[in-house]
mmCIF file of C-alpha atoms and ligand atoms in Angstrom:
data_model
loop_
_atom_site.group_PDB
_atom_site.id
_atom_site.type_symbol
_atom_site.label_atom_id
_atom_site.label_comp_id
_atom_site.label_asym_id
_atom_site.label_seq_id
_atom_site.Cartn_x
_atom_site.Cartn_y
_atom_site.Cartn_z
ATOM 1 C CA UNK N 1 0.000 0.000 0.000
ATOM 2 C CA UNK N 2 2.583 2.209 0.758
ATOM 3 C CA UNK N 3 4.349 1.646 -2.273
ATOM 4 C CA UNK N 4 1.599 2.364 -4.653
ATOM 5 C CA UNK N 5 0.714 5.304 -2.503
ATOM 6 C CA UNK N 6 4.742 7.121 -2.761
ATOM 7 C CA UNK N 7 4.102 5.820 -6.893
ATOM 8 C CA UNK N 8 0.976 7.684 -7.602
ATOM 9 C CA UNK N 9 2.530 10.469 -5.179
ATOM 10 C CA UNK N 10 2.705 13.033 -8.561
ATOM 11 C CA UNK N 11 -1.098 11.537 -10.010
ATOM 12 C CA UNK N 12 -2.886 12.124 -6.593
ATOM 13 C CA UNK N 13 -1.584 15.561 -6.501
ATOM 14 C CA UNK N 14 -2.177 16.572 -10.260
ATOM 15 C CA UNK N 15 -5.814 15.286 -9.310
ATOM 16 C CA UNK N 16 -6.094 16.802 -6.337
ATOM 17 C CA UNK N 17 -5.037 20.319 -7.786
ATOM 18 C CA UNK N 18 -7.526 19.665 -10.631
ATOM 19 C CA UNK N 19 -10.351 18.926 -7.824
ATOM 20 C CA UNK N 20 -9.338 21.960 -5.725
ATOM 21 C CA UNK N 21 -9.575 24.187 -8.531
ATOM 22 C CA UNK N 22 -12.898 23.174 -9.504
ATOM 23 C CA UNK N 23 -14.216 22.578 -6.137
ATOM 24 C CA UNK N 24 -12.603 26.871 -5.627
ATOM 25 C CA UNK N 25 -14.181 28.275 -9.016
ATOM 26 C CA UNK N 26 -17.335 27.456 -7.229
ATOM 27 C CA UNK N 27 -16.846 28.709 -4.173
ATOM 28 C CA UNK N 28 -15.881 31.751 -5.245
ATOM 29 C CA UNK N 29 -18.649 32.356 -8.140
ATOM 30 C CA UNK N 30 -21.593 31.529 -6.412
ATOM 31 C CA UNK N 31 -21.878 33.767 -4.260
ATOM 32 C CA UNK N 32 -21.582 36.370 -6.723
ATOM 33 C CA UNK N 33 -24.614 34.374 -8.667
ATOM 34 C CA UNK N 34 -26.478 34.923 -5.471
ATOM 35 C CA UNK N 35 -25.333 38.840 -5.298
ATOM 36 C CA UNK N 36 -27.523 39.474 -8.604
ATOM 37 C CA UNK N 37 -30.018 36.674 -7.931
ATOM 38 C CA UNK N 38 -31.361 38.758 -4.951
ATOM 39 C CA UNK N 39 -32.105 41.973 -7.200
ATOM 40 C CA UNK N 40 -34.258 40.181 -9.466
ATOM 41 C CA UNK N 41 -38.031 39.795 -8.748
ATOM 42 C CA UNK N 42 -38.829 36.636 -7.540
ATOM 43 C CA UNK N 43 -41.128 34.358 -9.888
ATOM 44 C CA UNK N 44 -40.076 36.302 -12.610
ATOM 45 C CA UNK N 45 -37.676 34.533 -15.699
ATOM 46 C CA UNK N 46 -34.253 35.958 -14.753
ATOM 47 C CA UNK N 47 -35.264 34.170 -10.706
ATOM 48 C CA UNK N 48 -35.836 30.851 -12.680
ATOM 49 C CA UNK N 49 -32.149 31.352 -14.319
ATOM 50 C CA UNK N 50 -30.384 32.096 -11.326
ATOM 51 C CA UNK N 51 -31.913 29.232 -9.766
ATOM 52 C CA UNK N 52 -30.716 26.851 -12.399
ATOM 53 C CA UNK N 53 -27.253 28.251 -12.677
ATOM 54 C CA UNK N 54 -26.771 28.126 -8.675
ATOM 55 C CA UNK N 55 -28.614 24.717 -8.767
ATOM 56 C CA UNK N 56 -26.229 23.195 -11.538
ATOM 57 C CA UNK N 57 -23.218 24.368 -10.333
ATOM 58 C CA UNK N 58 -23.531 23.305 -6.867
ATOM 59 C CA UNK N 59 -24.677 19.747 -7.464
ATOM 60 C CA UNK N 60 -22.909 19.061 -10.638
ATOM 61 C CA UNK N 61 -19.535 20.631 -10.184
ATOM 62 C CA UNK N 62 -18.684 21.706 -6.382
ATOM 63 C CA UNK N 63 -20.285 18.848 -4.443
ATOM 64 C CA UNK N 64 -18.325 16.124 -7.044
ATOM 65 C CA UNK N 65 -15.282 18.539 -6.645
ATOM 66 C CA UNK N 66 -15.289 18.970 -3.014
ATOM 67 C CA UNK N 67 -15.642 15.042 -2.182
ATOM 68 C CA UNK N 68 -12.353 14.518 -4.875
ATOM 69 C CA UNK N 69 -10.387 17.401 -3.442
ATOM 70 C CA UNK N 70 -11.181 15.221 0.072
ATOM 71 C CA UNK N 71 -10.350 11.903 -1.474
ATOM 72 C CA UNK N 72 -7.338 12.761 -2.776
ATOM 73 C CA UNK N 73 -6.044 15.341 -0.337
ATOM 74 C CA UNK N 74 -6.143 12.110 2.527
ATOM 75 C CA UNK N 75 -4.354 9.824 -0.344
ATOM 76 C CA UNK N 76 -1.479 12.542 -0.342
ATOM 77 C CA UNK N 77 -1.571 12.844 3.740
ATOM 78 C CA UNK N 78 -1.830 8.732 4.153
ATOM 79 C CA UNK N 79 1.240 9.052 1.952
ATOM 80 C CA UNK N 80 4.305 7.950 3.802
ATOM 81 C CA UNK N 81 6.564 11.011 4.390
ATOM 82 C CA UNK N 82 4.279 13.676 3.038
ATOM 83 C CA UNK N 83 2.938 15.422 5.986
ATOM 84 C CA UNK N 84 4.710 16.223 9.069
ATOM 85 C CA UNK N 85 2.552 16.477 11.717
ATOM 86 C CA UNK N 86 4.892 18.169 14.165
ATOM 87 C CA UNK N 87 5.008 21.225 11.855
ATOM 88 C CA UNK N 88 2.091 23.816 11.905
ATOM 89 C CA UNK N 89 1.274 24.399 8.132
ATOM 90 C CA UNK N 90 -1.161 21.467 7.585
ATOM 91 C CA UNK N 91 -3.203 22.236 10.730
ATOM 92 C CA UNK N 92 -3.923 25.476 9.601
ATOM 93 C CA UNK N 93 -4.178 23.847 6.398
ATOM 94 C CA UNK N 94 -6.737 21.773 7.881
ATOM 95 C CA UNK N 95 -8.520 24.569 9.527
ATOM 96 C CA UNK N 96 -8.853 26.862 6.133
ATOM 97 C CA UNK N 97 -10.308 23.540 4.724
ATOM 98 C CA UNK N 98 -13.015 23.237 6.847
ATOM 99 C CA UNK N 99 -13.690 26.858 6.918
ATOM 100 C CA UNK N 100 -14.180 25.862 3.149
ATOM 101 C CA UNK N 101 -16.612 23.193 3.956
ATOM 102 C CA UNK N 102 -18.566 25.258 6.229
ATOM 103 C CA UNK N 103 -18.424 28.078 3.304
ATOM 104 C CA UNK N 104 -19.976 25.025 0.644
ATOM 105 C CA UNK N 105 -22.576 24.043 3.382
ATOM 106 C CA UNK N 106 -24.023 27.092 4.118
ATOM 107 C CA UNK N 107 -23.970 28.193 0.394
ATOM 108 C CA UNK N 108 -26.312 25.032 -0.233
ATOM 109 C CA UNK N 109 -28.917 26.384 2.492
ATOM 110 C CA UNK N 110 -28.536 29.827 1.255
ATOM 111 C CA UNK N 111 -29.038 28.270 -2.372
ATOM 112 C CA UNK N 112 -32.523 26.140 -1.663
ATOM 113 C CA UNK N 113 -33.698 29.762 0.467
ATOM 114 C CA UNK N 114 -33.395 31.378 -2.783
ATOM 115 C CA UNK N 115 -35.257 28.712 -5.074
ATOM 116 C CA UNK N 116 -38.095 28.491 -2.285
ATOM 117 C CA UNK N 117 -38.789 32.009 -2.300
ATOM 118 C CA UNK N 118 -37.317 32.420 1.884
ATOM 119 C CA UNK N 119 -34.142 34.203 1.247
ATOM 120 C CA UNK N 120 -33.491 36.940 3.777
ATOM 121 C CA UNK N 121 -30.138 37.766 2.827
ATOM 122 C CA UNK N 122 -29.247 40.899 1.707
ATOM 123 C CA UNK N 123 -26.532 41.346 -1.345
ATOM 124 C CA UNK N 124 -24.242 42.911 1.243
ATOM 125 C CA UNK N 125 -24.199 39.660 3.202
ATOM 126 C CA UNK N 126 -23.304 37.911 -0.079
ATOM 127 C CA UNK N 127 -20.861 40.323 -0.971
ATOM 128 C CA UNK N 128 -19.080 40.066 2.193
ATOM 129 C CA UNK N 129 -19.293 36.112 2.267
ATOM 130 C CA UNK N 130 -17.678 36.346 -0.959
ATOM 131 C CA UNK N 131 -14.226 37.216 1.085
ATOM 132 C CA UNK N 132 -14.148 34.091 3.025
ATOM 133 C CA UNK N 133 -13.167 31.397 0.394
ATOM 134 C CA UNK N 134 -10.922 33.935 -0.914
ATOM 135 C CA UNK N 135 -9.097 34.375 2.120
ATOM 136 C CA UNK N 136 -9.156 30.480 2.866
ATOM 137 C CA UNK N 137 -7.885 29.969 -0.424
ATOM 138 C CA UNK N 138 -4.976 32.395 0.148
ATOM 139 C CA UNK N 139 -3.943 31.223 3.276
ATOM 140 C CA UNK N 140 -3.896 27.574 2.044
ATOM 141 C CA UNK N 141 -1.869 28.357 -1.065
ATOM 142 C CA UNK N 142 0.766 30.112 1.052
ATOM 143 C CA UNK N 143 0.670 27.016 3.801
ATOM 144 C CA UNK N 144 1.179 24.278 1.112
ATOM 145 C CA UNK N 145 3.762 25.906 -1.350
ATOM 146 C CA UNK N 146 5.699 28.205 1.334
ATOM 147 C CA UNK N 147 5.664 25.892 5.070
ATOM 148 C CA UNK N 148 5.947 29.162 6.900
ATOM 149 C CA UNK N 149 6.278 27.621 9.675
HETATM 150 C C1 HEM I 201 -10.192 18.815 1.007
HETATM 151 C C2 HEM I 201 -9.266 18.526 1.897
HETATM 152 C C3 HEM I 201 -7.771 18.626 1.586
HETATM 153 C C4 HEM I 201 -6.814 17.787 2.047
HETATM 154 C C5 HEM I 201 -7.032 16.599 2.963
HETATM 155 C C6 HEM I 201 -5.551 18.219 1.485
HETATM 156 C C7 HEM I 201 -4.294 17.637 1.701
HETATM 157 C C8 HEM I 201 -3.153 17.895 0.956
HETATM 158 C C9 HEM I 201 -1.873 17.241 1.128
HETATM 159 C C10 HEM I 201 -1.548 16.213 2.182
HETATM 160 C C11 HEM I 201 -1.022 17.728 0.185
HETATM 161 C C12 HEM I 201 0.442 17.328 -0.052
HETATM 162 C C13 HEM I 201 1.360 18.379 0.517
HETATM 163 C C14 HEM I 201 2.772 18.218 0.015
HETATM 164 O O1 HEM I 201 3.002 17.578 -1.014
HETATM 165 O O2 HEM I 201 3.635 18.782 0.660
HETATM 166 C C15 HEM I 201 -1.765 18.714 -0.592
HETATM 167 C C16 HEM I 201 -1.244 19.428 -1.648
HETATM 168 C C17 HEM I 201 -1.825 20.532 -2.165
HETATM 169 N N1 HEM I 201 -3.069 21.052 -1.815
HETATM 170 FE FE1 HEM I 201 -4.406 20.160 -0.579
HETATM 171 N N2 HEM I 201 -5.772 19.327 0.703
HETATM 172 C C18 HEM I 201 -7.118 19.630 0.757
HETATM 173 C C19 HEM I 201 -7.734 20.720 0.155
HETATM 174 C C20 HEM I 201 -7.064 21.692 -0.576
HETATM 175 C C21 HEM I 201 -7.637 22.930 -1.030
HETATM 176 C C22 HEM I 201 -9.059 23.383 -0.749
HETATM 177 C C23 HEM I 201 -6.667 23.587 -1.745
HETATM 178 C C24 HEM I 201 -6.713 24.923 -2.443
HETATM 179 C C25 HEM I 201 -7.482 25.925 -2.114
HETATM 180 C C26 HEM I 201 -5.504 22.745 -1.763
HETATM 181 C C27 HEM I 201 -4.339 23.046 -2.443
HETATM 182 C C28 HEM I 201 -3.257 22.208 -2.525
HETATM 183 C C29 HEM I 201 -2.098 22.458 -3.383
HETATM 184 C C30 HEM I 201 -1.900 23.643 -4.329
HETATM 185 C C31 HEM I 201 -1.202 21.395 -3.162
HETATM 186 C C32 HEM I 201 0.157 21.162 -3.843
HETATM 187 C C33 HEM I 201 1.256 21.748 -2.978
HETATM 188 C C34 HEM I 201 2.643 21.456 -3.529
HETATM 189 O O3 HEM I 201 3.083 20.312 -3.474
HETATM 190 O O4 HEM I 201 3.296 22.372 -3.994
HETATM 191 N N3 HEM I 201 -5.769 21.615 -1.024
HETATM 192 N N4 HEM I 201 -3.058 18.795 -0.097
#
């Protein structure tokens, strides 16, 4: 097992970069879907759109990218050698990341409050929530290429 896991070492993370870039494009996108979607009137054609973009993007590129990102990001840290646990990058690592999945969790609620008409949101709130998965995303980057620390 460990063998196979040090040989697909370069695979796992070209997949896992391909994952996390999908998995981010959505993160960071849909909430700027849902900054217009709340200035349109609600029943009308442009609230059907929004609804399918927001719909199809969520279920048929960030949930699929999310659970590969996961897959493949615990292939890299069950490889031997990989992560050193004594060193702090991967728990902040770890913490961005599930800032990220708390980010993709509450963009699904704030997604079906839209469709169902119960959205109380204002764009402000999306606008700000925007900021979070970029800042994640930032601080990840850095922890993974650089190892401050
Ligand atoms: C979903 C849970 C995730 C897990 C368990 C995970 C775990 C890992 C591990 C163990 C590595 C190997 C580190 C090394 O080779 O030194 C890695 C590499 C990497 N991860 Fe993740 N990761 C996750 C999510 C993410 C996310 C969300 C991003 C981007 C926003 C990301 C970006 C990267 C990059 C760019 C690399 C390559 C670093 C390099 O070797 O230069 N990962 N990941």
């Amino acid at each position: 097992m460990s063998e196979f896991l040090i040989g697909s070492y370069p695979w796992f993370k070209a997949i896992h970069i391909i994952a996390v870039m999908s998995w981010m494009a959505g993160l960071l996108y849909l909430p700027r879907l849902f900054v217009y979607h709340v200035e349109v009137e609600l029943n009308s054609i442009e609230d059907h759109r929004f609804q399918v973009m927001e719909r199809r993007l969520l279920r048929a590129i960030m949930n699929p990218a999310m659970v590969v990102s996961y897959i493949f990001g615990i292939l890299l840290i069950l490889t031997p050698g990989i992560v050193d646990w004594s060193s702090g990058w991967i728990w902040l690592k770890i913490l961005a990341i599930l800032v990220l999945t708390g980010c993709h969790h509450a963009m699904g609620k704030w997604r079906k409050d839209l469709a169902e008409g119960t959205n109380r949101k204002s764009q402000r709130y999306f606008r700000v929530a925007n900021e979070v998965p970029t800042i994640s995303m930032i601080i990840i980057v850095i922890m993974v290429v650089v190892k401050p620390f």
